[in-house]
């Protein structure tokens, strides 16, 4: 195991990694921007090194500063959390060059999954169900029209290096395709430095179901069940749950096997998420997120597996401490992301937290980086805390969550909790009749 771990991140995920390291008896090094001098990750780590000014590009994203902090502190491994440098192949490579361990995927896997086209090639090779379409990149309008014909309208154009919903365009007919194809390529080139675009059949109302997976780098791939993350607003997840509800036993088993097959097939050696779109009894590969995700706690709650600890064991080459049969899914967990945002306008709401009280009791978990008198910074994303509850079943978890939200006092800043309360009380959540665009539609209709 590692001698000292540097955490190249901030906020709740930095605290989560510090806690895992504590349990393993590993000393930690925090890095921080001047804006975060009073942040909890700085107080709770064994050491802390300031790496620059508030702007992320000059601190948390500034590779030379993070690498220098690792060298100076003598850390032999770096945990990147999520966001920032977590999926940066160049950074992972630089960490390796220094003789240190990047607690995450190999450079090869970061490249494989960073390019949605090579990710799809790997998934297809591993036998996962794929949406009909172009397969590879489409160079000319003639090829595009041919691929769209194969897929069947409506189709979606996607940039190979796009993300967060950027670089995508839904096309209903060949005339529109003629009009927007070149534009999509040009925009992809400008936004992502690569103009590769592919075409898929567009699913109008799928659910987003993902599988938590992990590989040992020696051909073993395990899954930790499903999550449903369909409750998103503009590609930002706001409610997540595990296991994904209302899947037939057969569909659930096929989805989980597909996730495990993919990571085993490519010799993946860390934790990750394989995303799928689900419609009826069918499911299709979407992409791979080669990182620990924000919503990992719902999986931890229903499996009892510490995914951060597992990530470190896999990075240290220790392999799995259990078999697939020993991973049991029990109960139901739901997470809400408590974002510092105005729940009506979704404008960021940074500032001083004047009052704060966390809920408690059985089945309630909070992964938070704030407290009374904390300052939510305007320079970073708006996630301040995650409230995760576990119950016997989905309805028990939903009632527990609503009750915990009543107790969760956050004053001085706006949070997204009022919207999440409305959604959790709504028919669509209760009957599982939501889909990927449900929240956007809900907000549109509510705001008029
Ligand atoms: C799709 C799709 C429907 N059909 N692909 C959105 C982000 C990117 N990860 C892929 N996305 C989608 N791809 C096909 N062929 C619908 C979406 C989509 C979506 C997916 C997951 C969660 C929320 C979403 C919201 C809008 C669109």
Coordinates of C-alpha atoms and ligand atoms in Angstrom, one line a residue:
X1 CA 0.0 0.0 0.0
X2 CA 1.0 3.6 -0.4
X3 CA 3.1 5.6 2.1
X4 CA 1.5 8.9 1.5
X5 CA -1.4 10.0 -0.7
X6 CA -1.8 13.5 -2.2
X7 CA -5.4 14.5 -3.0
X8 CA -5.5 16.6 -6.1
X9 CA -9.0 17.9 -5.4
X10 CA -11.1 19.9 -3.0
X11 CA -14.6 19.9 -1.5
X12 CA -16.5 16.8 -0.3
X13 CA -14.6 14.3 -2.5
X14 CA -11.3 15.4 -0.9
X15 CA -12.8 14.7 2.5
X16 CA -14.1 11.4 1.3
X17 CA -10.6 10.3 0.2
X18 CA -9.0 11.6 3.4
X19 CA -11.5 9.4 5.4
X20 CA -10.6 6.3 3.3
X21 CA -6.9 7.0 3.8
X22 CA -7.4 7.3 7.6
X23 CA -9.0 3.9 7.7
X24 CA -6.1 2.4 5.8
X25 CA -3.5 4.2 8.0
X26 CA -2.1 6.3 5.1
X27 CA -1.1 9.9 5.7
X28 CA -2.6 12.5 3.4
X29 CA -1.5 15.7 1.7
X30 CA -4.1 18.3 0.7
X31 CA -3.5 20.9 -2.0
X32 CA -5.5 24.1 -2.0
X33 CA -6.0 27.4 -3.8
X34 CA -5.7 30.6 -1.8
X35 CA -9.6 30.8 -1.8
X36 CA -9.7 27.4 0.0
X37 CA -7.2 28.3 2.8
X38 CA -9.9 27.7 5.4
X39 CA -11.5 24.7 3.7
X40 CA -12.1 21.5 5.6
X41 CA -9.9 19.3 3.3
X42 CA -7.0 21.6 4.3
X43 CA -7.8 21.1 8.0
X44 CA -8.4 17.4 7.9
X45 CA -5.4 16.3 5.8
X46 CA -2.1 15.6 7.6
X47 CA -0.3 18.2 5.5
X48 CA -1.5 20.9 3.1
X49 CA 0.2 22.8 0.3
X50 CA -1.0 25.9 -1.3
X51 CA -0.8 25.5 -5.1
X52 CA -2.0 28.8 -6.4
X53 CA -4.7 31.5 -6.8
X54 CA -8.5 30.8 -6.8
X55 CA -8.9 30.3 -10.6
X56 CA -8.9 26.5 -11.1
X57 CA -6.6 26.7 -14.2
X58 CA -4.0 28.3 -12.0
X59 CA -4.4 25.9 -9.0
X60 CA -6.3 22.6 -9.1
X61 CA -5.8 22.2 -12.9
X62 CA -2.3 23.5 -12.9
X63 CA -0.3 20.3 -13.4
X64 CA 3.2 21.7 -12.5
X65 CA 1.9 23.0 -9.2
X66 CA 0.2 19.7 -8.3
X67 CA 3.2 17.6 -9.3
X68 CA 5.5 19.9 -7.4
X69 CA 3.4 19.5 -4.3
X70 CA 3.6 15.7 -4.7
X71 CA 7.4 15.9 -5.0
X72 CA 7.9 18.2 -2.1
X73 CA 5.6 16.3 0.3
X74 CA 7.1 12.9 -0.7
X75 CA 3.7 11.5 -1.7
X76 CA 4.0 8.2 -3.6
X77 CA 0.4 8.3 -5.0
X78 CA -2.1 10.9 -6.2
X79 CA -5.8 10.6 -5.9
X80 CA -7.5 12.9 -8.4
X81 CA -11.1 12.6 -7.1
X82 CA -13.6 13.5 -9.9
X83 CA -13.5 16.5 -12.3
X84 CA -10.3 18.6 -12.5
X85 CA -7.4 16.3 -13.6
X86 CA -9.2 13.0 -12.9
X87 CA -9.5 12.0 -16.6
X88 CA -6.5 13.8 -18.0
X89 CA -4.2 11.3 -19.7
X90 CA -1.3 13.8 -19.9
X91 CA -1.5 14.3 -16.1
X92 CA -1.7 10.6 -15.4
X93 CA 1.4 10.1 -17.6
X94 CA 3.3 12.9 -15.8
X95 CA 2.5 11.2 -12.5
X96 CA 3.9 7.9 -13.8
X97 CA 7.0 9.7 -15.1
X98 CA 7.7 10.9 -11.6
X99 CA 7.6 7.2 -10.4
X100 CA 4.3 7.8 -8.5
X101 CA 1.0 6.0 -8.8
X102 CA -2.1 7.7 -10.3
X103 CA -5.0 6.3 -8.3
X104 CA -7.2 5.8 -11.4
X105 CA -7.0 4.3 -14.9
X106 CA -3.9 3.7 -16.9
X107 CA -3.0 6.3 -19.5
X108 CA -4.1 3.9 -22.2
X109 CA -7.6 3.5 -20.7
X110 CA -8.0 7.2 -20.2
X111 CA -7.3 7.7 -23.9
X112 CA -9.6 4.7 -24.8
X113 CA -12.6 6.1 -22.9
X114 CA -11.9 9.8 -23.4
X115 CA -12.6 9.3 -27.1
X116 CA -16.3 8.1 -27.4
X117 CA -15.5 6.4 -30.7
X118 CA -12.7 4.3 -29.3
X119 CA -14.8 3.6 -26.2
X120 CA -17.6 2.3 -28.6
X121 CA -15.1 0.2 -30.5
X122 CA -14.0 -1.4 -27.2
X123 CA -17.6 -2.0 -26.1
X124 CA -18.6 -3.5 -29.4
X125 CA -15.5 -5.8 -29.3
X126 CA -16.6 -6.9 -25.8
X127 CA -20.0 -7.8 -27.2
X128 CA -22.1 -5.1 -25.6
X129 CA -25.3 -4.0 -27.3
X130 CA -24.7 -0.9 -29.5
X131 CA -27.1 1.6 -31.1
X132 CA -27.3 1.4 -34.8
X133 CA -25.4 4.1 -36.6
X134 CA -22.2 5.1 -38.3
X135 CA -19.9 3.0 -36.1
X136 CA -16.9 5.2 -36.7
X137 CA -16.4 8.9 -37.5
X138 CA -18.4 10.2 -40.4
X139 CA -16.2 12.3 -42.8
X140 CA -18.6 13.5 -45.6
X141 CA -22.2 14.4 -45.9
X142 CA -22.7 11.4 -48.2
X143 CA -21.4 9.1 -45.5
X144 CA -23.6 10.9 -43.0
X145 CA -26.8 10.4 -45.0
X146 CA -25.9 6.7 -45.5
X147 CA -25.3 6.2 -41.7
X148 CA -28.5 8.0 -40.8
X149 CA -30.4 5.8 -43.2
X150 CA -28.8 2.7 -41.5
X151 CA -29.7 4.1 -38.0
X152 CA -33.2 5.2 -38.9
X153 CA -34.5 8.7 -38.1
X154 CA -34.4 10.4 -35.7
X155 CA -30.7 10.3 -35.3
X156 CA -28.2 12.1 -33.1
X157 CA -24.9 13.6 -34.2
X158 CA -22.2 13.4 -31.4
X159 CA -18.7 14.8 -31.2
X160 CA -16.2 12.0 -30.3
X161 CA -14.6 14.3 -27.7
X162 CA -17.8 16.1 -26.6
X163 CA -19.1 15.8 -23.1
X164 CA -21.8 17.2 -20.7
X165 CA -24.3 17.3 -23.5
X166 CA -22.1 19.6 -25.6
X167 CA -21.4 18.7 -29.3
X168 CA -24.7 16.8 -29.7
X169 CA -27.5 17.5 -32.2
X170 CA -30.7 15.6 -32.8
X171 CA -31.7 15.4 -36.5
X172 CA -35.2 14.4 -37.6
X173 CA -34.8 14.2 -41.4
X174 CA -32.2 14.1 -44.2
X175 CA -32.8 17.7 -45.2
X176 CA -31.9 18.9 -41.7
X177 CA -28.9 16.6 -41.7
X178 CA -27.6 18.3 -45.0
X179 CA -28.0 21.6 -43.2
X180 CA -26.3 20.8 -39.9
X181 CA -23.7 18.1 -40.5
X182 CA -20.8 20.3 -41.5
X183 CA -21.7 22.8 -38.8
X184 CA -21.5 20.1 -36.1
X185 CA -18.1 19.0 -37.3
X186 CA -16.9 22.6 -37.3
X187 CA -18.2 23.3 -33.8
X188 CA -16.6 20.0 -32.5
X189 CA -13.3 21.1 -34.0
X190 CA -13.5 24.5 -32.4
X191 CA -14.8 23.3 -29.0
X192 CA -12.8 20.1 -28.5
X193 CA -9.8 20.5 -30.9
X194 CA -11.1 17.5 -32.9
X195 CA -13.8 17.4 -35.5
X196 CA -14.7 13.7 -35.3
X197 CA -18.5 13.2 -35.4
X198 CA -20.5 10.0 -35.3
X199 CA -24.2 9.2 -35.8
X200 CA -26.5 7.0 -33.7
X201 CA -30.2 6.2 -33.7
X202 CA -31.8 8.7 -31.3
X203 CA -33.8 7.4 -28.4
X204 CA -36.6 9.9 -27.5
X205 CA -37.3 8.9 -23.9
X206 CA -34.7 6.5 -22.5
X207 CA -33.6 6.1 -18.9
X208 CA -30.0 6.6 -17.9
X209 CA -28.9 3.5 -16.2
X210 CA -25.2 3.0 -15.2
X211 CA -23.3 0.1 -13.7
X212 CA -20.6 0.6 -11.1
X213 CA -17.7 -1.6 -12.2
X214 CA -14.1 -2.3 -11.3
X215 CA -11.2 -4.3 -12.8
X216 CA -8.1 -5.8 -11.3
X217 CA -5.9 -5.3 -14.4
X218 CA -5.6 -9.1 -14.8
X219 CA -8.8 -9.8 -16.7
X220 CA -11.2 -9.9 -13.7
X221 CA -14.1 -7.4 -14.0
X222 CA -16.7 -7.1 -11.2
X223 CA -19.9 -5.1 -11.1
X224 CA -21.6 -3.5 -8.1
X225 CA -25.1 -3.2 -9.5
X226 CA -27.0 -0.4 -11.2
X227 CA -27.8 3.2 -10.6
X228 CA -30.5 5.3 -12.2
X229 CA -29.3 8.9 -12.9
X230 CA -32.2 10.0 -15.2
X231 CA -33.1 12.8 -12.9
X232 CA -30.8 15.5 -14.4
X233 CA -31.1 19.1 -15.3
X234 CA -29.1 20.2 -18.4
X235 CA -26.9 17.1 -18.0
X236 CA -26.3 17.9 -14.3
X237 CA -27.5 15.0 -12.2
X238 CA -29.6 16.1 -9.2
X239 CA -31.1 12.8 -7.8
X240 CA -29.4 9.4 -8.1
X241 CA -30.5 6.0 -6.8
X242 CA -29.3 2.5 -6.5
X243 CA -30.3 0.0 -7.6
X244 CA -32.0 1.3 -10.8
X245 CA -35.7 0.7 -10.1
X246 CA -38.3 -1.2 -12.2
X247 CA -35.9 -3.3 -14.3
X248 CA -36.8 -6.9 -14.9
X249 CA -34.4 -9.4 -13.3
X250 CA -33.3 -10.4 -16.8
X251 CA -32.6 -6.9 -18.0
X252 CA -30.8 -6.0 -14.8
X253 CA -28.6 -9.1 -15.0
X254 CA -27.8 -8.4 -18.7
X255 CA -26.8 -4.8 -18.0
X256 CA -24.6 -5.7 -15.0
X257 CA -22.9 -8.5 -17.0
X258 CA -22.3 -6.1 -19.9
X259 CA -20.5 -3.6 -17.6
X260 CA -18.3 -6.3 -16.0
X261 CA -17.6 -7.9 -19.5
X262 CA -16.3 -4.6 -20.8
X263 CA -13.8 -3.9 -18.0
X264 CA -12.6 -7.5 -18.0
X265 CA -12.2 -7.4 -21.7
X266 CA -9.9 -4.4 -21.8
X267 CA -8.0 -5.3 -18.6
X268 CA -9.2 -2.2 -16.8
X269 CA -7.5 -1.7 -13.4
X270 CA -9.6 0.6 -11.2
X271 CA -13.2 1.6 -10.5
X272 CA -15.4 3.1 -13.2
X273 CA -18.9 3.4 -14.6
X274 CA -20.4 2.0 -17.7
X275 CA -23.4 4.1 -18.9
X276 CA -26.3 2.7 -20.8
X277 CA -29.6 4.0 -22.3
X278 CA -32.6 1.8 -21.4
X279 CA -35.8 1.7 -23.3
X280 CA -38.3 -1.1 -22.6
X281 CA -36.4 -4.4 -22.3
X282 CA -33.6 -3.1 -24.4
X283 CA -30.3 -1.4 -23.4
X284 CA -27.5 0.2 -25.3
X285 CA -23.9 1.2 -24.5
X286 CA -23.4 4.9 -24.1
X287 CA -20.0 5.7 -22.7
X288 CA -17.6 4.9 -19.9
X289 CA -16.7 7.3 -17.0
X290 CA -13.2 6.2 -16.0
X291 CA -13.3 7.8 -12.5
X292 CA -15.0 7.6 -9.1
X293 CA -18.3 9.4 -9.6
X294 CA -20.1 11.9 -7.5
X295 CA -22.9 9.4 -6.9
X296 CA -20.7 6.5 -5.8
X297 CA -22.2 6.6 -2.2
X298 CA -25.6 5.1 -3.3
X299 CA -23.7 2.1 -4.5
X300 CA -21.6 2.0 -1.3
X301 CA -24.8 2.0 0.7
X302 CA -26.5 -0.9 -1.0
X303 CA -23.3 -3.1 -1.3
X304 CA -21.4 -2.2 1.8
X305 CA -18.3 -1.8 -0.3
X306 CA -15.9 1.2 0.3
X307 CA -15.2 2.1 -3.4
X308 CA -12.5 4.6 -2.5
X309 CA -10.6 2.0 -0.5
X310 CA -11.1 -0.5 -3.3
X311 CA -9.7 2.1 -5.8
X312 CA -6.6 2.3 -3.7
X313 CA -6.2 -1.5 -3.3
X314 CA -6.6 -1.9 -7.1
X315 CA -4.1 0.9 -7.8
X316 CA -1.6 -0.8 -5.4
X317 CA -2.0 -4.0 -7.5
X318 CA -3.6 -6.0 -4.6
X319 CA -6.6 -7.3 -6.6
X320 CA -10.1 -7.8 -5.3
X321 CA -10.6 -8.8 -1.6
X322 CA -13.9 -10.5 -2.7
X323 CA -15.6 -12.3 -5.6
X324 CA -18.6 -11.3 -7.6
X325 CA -20.8 -13.8 -5.5
X326 CA -19.8 -11.9 -2.4
X327 CA -21.1 -8.6 -3.6
X328 CA -24.7 -8.5 -2.5
X329 CA -27.2 -5.7 -3.2
X330 CA -29.4 -5.0 -0.2
X331 CA -32.1 -2.3 0.2
X332 CA -32.3 1.0 -1.7
X333 CA -30.3 4.2 -1.6
X334 CA -31.1 7.7 -2.9
X335 CA -28.8 10.7 -3.1
X336 CA -29.6 14.3 -3.7
X337 CA -26.9 16.8 -4.6
X338 CA -27.2 19.9 -2.5
X339 CA -26.0 22.5 -4.9
X340 CA -25.5 26.1 -4.0
X341 CA -27.9 27.4 -6.6
X342 CA -31.1 29.3 -6.8
X343 CA -33.8 26.6 -7.2
X344 CA -35.8 28.7 -9.6
X345 CA -33.2 30.3 -11.8
X346 CA -30.3 27.8 -11.2
X347 CA -27.9 30.7 -10.9
X348 CA -24.9 29.9 -8.6
X349 CA -25.4 31.1 -5.0
X350 CA -22.0 31.3 -3.4
X351 CA -21.4 33.1 -0.1
X352 CA -21.4 32.7 3.6
X353 CA -23.3 29.8 5.2
X354 CA -24.9 31.6 8.2
X355 CA -26.8 28.6 9.5
X356 CA -26.2 24.9 9.1
X357 CA -27.6 21.7 10.7
X358 CA -27.2 18.2 9.3
X359 CA -29.9 15.5 9.6
X360 CA -29.1 12.2 11.2
X361 CA -30.6 9.0 12.4
X362 CA -30.6 5.5 10.9
X363 CA -29.8 5.2 7.2
X364 CA -28.7 8.8 6.8
X365 CA -25.3 9.8 5.4
X366 CA -24.0 13.2 4.6
X367 CA -20.9 13.8 2.4
X368 CA -20.5 17.5 3.0
X369 CA -17.7 20.0 2.8
X370 CA -19.6 22.9 4.5
X371 CA -20.5 24.0 8.0
X372 CA -21.9 27.0 9.7
X373 CA -19.7 30.0 8.8
X374 CA -18.2 28.2 5.8
X375 CA -17.9 30.2 2.6
X376 CA -19.0 28.6 -0.6
X377 CA -16.6 29.9 -3.3
X378 CA -17.7 31.3 -6.6
X379 CA -14.7 29.8 -8.5
X380 CA -15.7 26.1 -8.6
X381 CA -18.8 23.9 -9.1
X382 CA -21.8 24.5 -6.9
X383 CA -21.9 21.1 -5.1
X384 CA -21.7 21.7 -1.4
X385 CA -23.0 18.5 0.1
X386 CA -24.6 15.2 -0.8
X387 CA -27.4 13.7 1.3
X388 CA -27.6 9.9 0.9
X389 CA -30.3 7.8 2.6
X390 CA -30.7 4.1 2.7
X391 CA -34.0 2.2 3.3
X392 CA -35.4 -1.3 3.2
X393 CA -36.9 -0.5 -0.2
X394 CA -37.4 2.4 -2.5
X395 CA -40.4 3.9 -0.8
X396 CA -38.8 3.6 2.6
X397 CA -35.7 5.4 1.2
X398 CA -37.9 8.1 -0.4
X399 CA -39.7 8.8 2.9
X400 CA -36.5 8.9 4.9
X401 CA -34.9 11.3 2.4
X402 CA -37.9 13.7 2.6
X403 CA -37.7 13.6 6.3
X404 CA -33.9 14.1 6.4
X405 CA -34.4 17.1 4.0
X406 CA -36.8 18.7 6.5
X407 CA -34.0 18.5 9.1
X408 CA -31.3 19.7 6.7
X409 CA -30.8 23.4 7.5
X410 CA -28.6 25.4 5.1
X411 CA -29.0 29.2 5.6
X412 CA -27.3 32.2 3.9
X413 CA -27.2 30.5 0.5
X414 CA -29.8 29.1 -1.8
X415 CA -29.8 25.4 -2.4
X416 CA -31.5 23.1 -5.0
X417 CA -33.4 21.2 -2.2
X418 CA -36.8 22.8 -2.9
X419 CA -36.7 21.5 -6.5
X420 CA -35.6 18.1 -5.3
X421 CA -38.4 18.0 -2.8
X422 CA -40.9 18.7 -5.5
X423 CA -39.4 15.9 -7.7
X424 CA -39.4 13.4 -4.9
X425 CA -43.0 14.1 -4.1
X426 CA -44.1 13.9 -7.8
X427 CA -45.9 11.0 -9.5
X428 CA -43.0 10.5 -12.0
X429 CA -40.5 9.7 -9.4
X430 CA -42.9 7.5 -7.4
X431 CA -44.0 5.5 -10.4
X432 CA -40.6 5.5 -12.1
X433 CA -42.1 7.1 -15.3
X434 CA -39.3 9.7 -15.6
X435 CA -36.7 9.6 -18.3
X436 CA -33.5 11.6 -19.3
X437 CA -35.3 14.8 -20.3
X438 CA -38.0 14.7 -17.6
X439 CA -36.5 17.3 -15.3
X440 CA -35.8 19.8 -18.1
X441 CA -39.4 19.4 -19.2
X442 CA -40.7 19.7 -15.6
X443 CA -38.7 22.9 -15.0
X444 CA -39.7 24.4 -18.4
X445 CA -43.4 23.8 -17.6
X446 CA -43.1 25.1 -14.0
X447 CA -41.2 28.3 -15.1
X448 CA -43.6 28.8 -18.0
Ligands
LIG1 C1 -28.3 9.9 -26.4 C2 -29.6 10.1 -26.2 C3 -30.6 9.5 -26.9 N1 -30.2 8.7 -28.0 N2 -27.9 9.1 -27.5 C4 -26.5 13.0 -23.3 C5 -25.1 13.2 -22.8 C6 -24.3 12.1 -23.4 N3 -23.6 11.4 -22.4 C7 -25.2 11.3 -24.2 N4 -26.5 11.8 -24.1 C8 -27.6 11.3 -24.7 N5 -27.3 10.5 -25.7 C9 -28.9 8.5 -28.2 N6 -28.5 7.7 -29.2 C10 -29.9 11.0 -25.1 C11 -28.9 11.6 -24.4 C12 -29.4 12.4 -23.3 C13 -29.1 12.1 -22.0 C14 -28.5 10.9 -21.6 C15 -28.3 10.6 -20.3 C16 -28.8 11.4 -19.3 C17 -29.4 12.6 -19.6 C18 -29.6 12.9 -20.9 C19 -30.3 14.1 -21.2 C20 -30.5 14.4 -22.6 C21 -30.0 13.6 -23.6

